[in-house]
Short mmCIF file of C-alpha atoms in Angstrom, two decimals:
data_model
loop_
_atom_site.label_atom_id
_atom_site.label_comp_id
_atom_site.label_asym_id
_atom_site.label_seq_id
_atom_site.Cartn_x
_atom_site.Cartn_y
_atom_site.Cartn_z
CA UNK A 1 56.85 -6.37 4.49
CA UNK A 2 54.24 -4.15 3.24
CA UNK A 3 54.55 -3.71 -1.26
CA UNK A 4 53.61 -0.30 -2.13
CA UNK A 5 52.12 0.20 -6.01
CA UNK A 6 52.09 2.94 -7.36
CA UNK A 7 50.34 3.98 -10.41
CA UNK A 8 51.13 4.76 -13.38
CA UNK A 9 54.25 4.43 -14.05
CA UNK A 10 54.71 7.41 -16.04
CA UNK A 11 51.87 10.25 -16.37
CA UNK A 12 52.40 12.18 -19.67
CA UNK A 13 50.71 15.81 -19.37
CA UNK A 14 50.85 19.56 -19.59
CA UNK A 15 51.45 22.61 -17.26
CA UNK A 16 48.12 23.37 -15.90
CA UNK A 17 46.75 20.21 -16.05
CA UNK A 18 45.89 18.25 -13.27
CA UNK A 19 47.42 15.11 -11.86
CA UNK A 20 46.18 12.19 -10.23
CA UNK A 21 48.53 9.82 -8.86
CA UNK A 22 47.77 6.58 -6.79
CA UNK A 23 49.51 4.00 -4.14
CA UNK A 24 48.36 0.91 -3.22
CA UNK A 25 49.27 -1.01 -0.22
CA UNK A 26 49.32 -5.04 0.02
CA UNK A 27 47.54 -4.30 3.52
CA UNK A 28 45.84 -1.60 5.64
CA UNK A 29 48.45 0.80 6.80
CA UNK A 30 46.12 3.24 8.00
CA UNK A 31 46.69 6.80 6.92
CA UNK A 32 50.52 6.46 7.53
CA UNK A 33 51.29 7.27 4.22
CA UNK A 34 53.68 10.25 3.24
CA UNK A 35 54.51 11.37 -0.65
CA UNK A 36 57.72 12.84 -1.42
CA UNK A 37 58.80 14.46 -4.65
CA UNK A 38 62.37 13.90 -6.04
CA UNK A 39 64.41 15.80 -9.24
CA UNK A 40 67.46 14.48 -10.75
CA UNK A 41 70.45 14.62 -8.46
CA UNK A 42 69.09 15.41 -5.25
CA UNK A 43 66.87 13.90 -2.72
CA UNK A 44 63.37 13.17 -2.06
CA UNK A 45 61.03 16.16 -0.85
CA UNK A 46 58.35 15.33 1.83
CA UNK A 47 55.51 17.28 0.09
CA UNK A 48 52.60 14.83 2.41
CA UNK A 49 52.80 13.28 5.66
CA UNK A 50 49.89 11.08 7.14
CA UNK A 51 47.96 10.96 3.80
CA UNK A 52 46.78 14.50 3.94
CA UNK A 53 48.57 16.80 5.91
CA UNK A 54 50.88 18.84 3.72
CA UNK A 55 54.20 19.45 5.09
CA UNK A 56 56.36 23.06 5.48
CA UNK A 57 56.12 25.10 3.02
CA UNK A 58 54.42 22.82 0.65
CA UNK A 59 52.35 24.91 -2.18
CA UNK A 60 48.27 24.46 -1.73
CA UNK A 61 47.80 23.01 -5.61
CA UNK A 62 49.10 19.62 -3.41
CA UNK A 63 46.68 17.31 -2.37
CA UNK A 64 46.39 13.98 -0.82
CA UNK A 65 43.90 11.65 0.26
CA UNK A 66 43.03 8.09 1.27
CA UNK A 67 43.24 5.36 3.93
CA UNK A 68 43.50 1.95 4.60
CA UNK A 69 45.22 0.30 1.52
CA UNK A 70 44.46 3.30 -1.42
CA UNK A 71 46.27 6.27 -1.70
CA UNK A 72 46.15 9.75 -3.85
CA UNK A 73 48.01 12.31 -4.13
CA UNK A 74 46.82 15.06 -6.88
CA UNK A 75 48.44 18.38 -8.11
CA UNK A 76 45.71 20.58 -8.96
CA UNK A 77 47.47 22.56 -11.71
CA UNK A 78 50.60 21.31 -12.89
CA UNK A 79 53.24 23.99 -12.75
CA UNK A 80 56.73 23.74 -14.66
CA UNK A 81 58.74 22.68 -11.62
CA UNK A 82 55.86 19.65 -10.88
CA UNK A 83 57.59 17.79 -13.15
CA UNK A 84 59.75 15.28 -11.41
CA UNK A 85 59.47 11.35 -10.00
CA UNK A 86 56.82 11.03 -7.02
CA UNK A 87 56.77 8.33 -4.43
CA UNK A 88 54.72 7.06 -1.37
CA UNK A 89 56.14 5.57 1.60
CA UNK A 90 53.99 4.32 4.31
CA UNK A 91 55.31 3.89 8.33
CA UNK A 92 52.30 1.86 9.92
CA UNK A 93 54.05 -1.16 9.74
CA UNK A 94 58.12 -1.75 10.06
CA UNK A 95 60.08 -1.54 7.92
CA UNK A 96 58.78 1.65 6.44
CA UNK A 97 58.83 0.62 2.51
CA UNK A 98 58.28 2.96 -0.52
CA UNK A 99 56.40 2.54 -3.87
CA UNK A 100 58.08 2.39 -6.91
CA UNK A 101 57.49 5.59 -8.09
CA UNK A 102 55.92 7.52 -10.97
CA UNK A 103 57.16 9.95 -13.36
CA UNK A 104 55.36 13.06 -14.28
CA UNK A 105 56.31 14.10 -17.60
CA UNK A 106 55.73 17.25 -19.93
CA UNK A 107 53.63 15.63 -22.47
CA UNK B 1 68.41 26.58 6.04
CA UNK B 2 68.51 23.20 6.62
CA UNK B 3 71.26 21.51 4.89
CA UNK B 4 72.51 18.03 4.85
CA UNK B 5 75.71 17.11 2.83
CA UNK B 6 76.65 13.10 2.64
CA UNK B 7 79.93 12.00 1.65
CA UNK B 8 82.34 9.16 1.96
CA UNK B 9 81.08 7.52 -0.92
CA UNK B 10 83.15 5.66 -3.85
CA UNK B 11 84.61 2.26 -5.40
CA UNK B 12 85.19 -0.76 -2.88
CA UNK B 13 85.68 -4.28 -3.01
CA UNK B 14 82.83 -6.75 -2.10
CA UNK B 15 84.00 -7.34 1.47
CA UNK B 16 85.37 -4.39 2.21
CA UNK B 17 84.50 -1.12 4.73
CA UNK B 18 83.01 2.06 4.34
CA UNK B 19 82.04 4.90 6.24
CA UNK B 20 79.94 7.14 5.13
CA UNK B 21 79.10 10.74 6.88
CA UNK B 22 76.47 13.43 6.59
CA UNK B 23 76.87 16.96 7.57
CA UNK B 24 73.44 18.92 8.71
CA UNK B 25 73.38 22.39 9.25
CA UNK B 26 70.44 24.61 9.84
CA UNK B 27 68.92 23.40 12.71
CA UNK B 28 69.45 21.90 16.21
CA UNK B 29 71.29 17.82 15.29
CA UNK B 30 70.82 16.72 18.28
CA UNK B 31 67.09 17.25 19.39
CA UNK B 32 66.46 15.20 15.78
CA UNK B 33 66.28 11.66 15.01
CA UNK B 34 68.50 10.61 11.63
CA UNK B 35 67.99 8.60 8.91
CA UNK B 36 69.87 6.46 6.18
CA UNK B 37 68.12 5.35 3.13
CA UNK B 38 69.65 4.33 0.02
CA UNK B 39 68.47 3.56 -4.08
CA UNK B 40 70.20 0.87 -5.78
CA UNK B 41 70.11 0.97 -9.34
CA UNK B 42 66.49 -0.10 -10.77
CA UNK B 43 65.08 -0.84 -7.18
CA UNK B 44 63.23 1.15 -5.42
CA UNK B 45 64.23 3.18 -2.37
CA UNK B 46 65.11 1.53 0.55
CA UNK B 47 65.33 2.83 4.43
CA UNK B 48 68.55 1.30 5.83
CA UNK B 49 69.05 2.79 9.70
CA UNK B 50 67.91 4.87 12.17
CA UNK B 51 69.45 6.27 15.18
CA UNK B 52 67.73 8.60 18.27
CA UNK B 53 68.63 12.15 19.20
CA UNK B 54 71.75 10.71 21.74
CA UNK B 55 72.53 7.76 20.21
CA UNK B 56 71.24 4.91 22.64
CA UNK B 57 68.25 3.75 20.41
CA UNK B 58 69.27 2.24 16.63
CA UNK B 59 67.53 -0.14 14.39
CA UNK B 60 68.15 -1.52 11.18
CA UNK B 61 66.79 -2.85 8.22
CA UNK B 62 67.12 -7.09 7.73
CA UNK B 63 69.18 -6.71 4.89
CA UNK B 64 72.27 -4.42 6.93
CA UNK B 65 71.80 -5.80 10.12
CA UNK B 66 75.01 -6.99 11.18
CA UNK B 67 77.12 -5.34 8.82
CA UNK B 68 76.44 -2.09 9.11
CA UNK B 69 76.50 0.62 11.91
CA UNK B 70 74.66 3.94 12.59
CA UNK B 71 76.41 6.85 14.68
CA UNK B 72 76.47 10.24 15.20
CA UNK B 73 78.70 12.88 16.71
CA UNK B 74 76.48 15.83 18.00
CA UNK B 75 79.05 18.17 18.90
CA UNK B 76 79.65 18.91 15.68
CA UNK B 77 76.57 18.07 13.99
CA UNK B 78 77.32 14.80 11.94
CA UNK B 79 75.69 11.70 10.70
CA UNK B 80 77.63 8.36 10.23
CA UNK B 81 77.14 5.21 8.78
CA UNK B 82 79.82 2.63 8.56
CA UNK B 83 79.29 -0.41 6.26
CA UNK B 84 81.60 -3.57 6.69
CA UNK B 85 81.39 -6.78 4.55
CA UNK B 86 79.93 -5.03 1.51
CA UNK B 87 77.94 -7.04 -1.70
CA UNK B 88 77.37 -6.31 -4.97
CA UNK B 89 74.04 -5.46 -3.83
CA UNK B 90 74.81 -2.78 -1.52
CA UNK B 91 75.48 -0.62 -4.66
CA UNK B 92 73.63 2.12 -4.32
CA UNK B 93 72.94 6.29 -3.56
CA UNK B 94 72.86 6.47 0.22
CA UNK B 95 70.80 9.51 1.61
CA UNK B 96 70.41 10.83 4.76
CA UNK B 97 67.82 12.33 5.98
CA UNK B 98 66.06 14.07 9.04
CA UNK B 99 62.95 12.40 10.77
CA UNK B 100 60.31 14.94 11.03
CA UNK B 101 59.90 16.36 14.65
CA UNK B 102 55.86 15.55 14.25
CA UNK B 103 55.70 11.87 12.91
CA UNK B 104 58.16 8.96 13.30
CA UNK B 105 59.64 7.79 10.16
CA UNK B 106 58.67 10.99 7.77
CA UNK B 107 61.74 12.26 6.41
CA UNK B 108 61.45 15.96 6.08
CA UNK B 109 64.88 16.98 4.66
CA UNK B 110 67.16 14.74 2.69
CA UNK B 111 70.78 15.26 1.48
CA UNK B 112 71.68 14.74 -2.58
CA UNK B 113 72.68 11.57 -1.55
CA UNK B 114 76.72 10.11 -2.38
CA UNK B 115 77.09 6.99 -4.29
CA UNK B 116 78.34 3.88 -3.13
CA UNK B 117 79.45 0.95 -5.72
CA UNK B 118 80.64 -2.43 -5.11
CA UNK B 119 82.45 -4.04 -7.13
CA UNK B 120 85.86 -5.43 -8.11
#
């Protein structure tokens, strides 16, 4: 099955600040990547679907981008709710497998 | 508003049954294909099932197949997954979640998940 890697593990910054995370697939899964955002005690948010396409309702400061095996998904301007665990997930190839996630924290 | 509320979940025995059930509101069950996916404890999520708008098309991942089984009633708008010969490893927060109606395999809504351990 396809190993997501997601990087880094834990992103230490400020509101208003921008963020860069990054997934890495162990082969080409095309653009079928989606990035999800998830708070303590409830579940994952689809905030990207097919690398760049934001989903419903998704604010604009959320971007994503890449293909093939490298993947980014950047938040513009950190705002206080931002902060939370992010993961990637990619569907080209079954199973659909997730990354391991990465933890933006207020710094 | 969509809403999806999982529970069922609790304390069994390795080798014994669950069933586990998720109740969506908000929008139209059964013209949506459902989701399981669970997070054990220092792993990293992990999709478990899928099942079609009527029922007649399921899969599951390697590590379930076998043991556990994906259903759902749509006249009154509920998910189902019932899990037989449970392991340790089975521990976990199962969530279900709605496939988005524009891309197989994108979850768009997820419940807050209900927590299953195994153990004796």
């Amino acid at each position: 099955e396809i190993v997501l890697t997601q990087s880094p593990a834990t992103l230490s910054l400020s509101p208003g600040e921008r963020a860069t995370l990054s997934c890495r697939a162990s082969q080409s899964v095309s653009t079928y990547v989606a990035w999800y955002q998830q708070k303590p005690g409830r579940g994952p948010r689809l905030l990207i679907y097919d690398a760049s396409n934001r989903a419903t309702g998704i604010p604009a400061r959320f971007s994503g981008s890449g293909s093939g095996t490298d993947f980014t998904l950047t938040i513009s301007s950190l705002e206080p709710e931002d902060f939370a665990l992010y993961y990637c997930q990619q569907r080209n190839t079954w199973p659909p497998t997730f990354g391991g996630g990465t933890k933006v924290e207020i710094k | 508003e969509v809403h999806l509320v999982e529970s069922g979940g609790g304390l069994v025995q390795p080798g014994g049954s669950l069933r586990l059930s998720c109740a969506v509101s908000g929008f139209t069950f059964n013209t949506y294909w459902m989701h399981w996916v669970r997070h054990a404890p220092g792993k990293r999520l992990e999709w478990v099932s899928r099942m079609n708008v009527d029922g007649s098309n399921t899969a599951y991942a390697d590590s379930v197949k076998g043991r556990f089984t994906i259903s759902r009633d749509n006249a009154n708008n509920t998910l189902y997954l019932h899990m037989d010969s449970l392991r340790a490893d089975d521990t976990a927060v199962y969530y279900c979640a709605r496939e988005a109606s524009y891309s197989y395999y994108d979850l768009d809504y997820w419940g807050q998940g209900t927590l299953v351990t195994v153990s004796s």
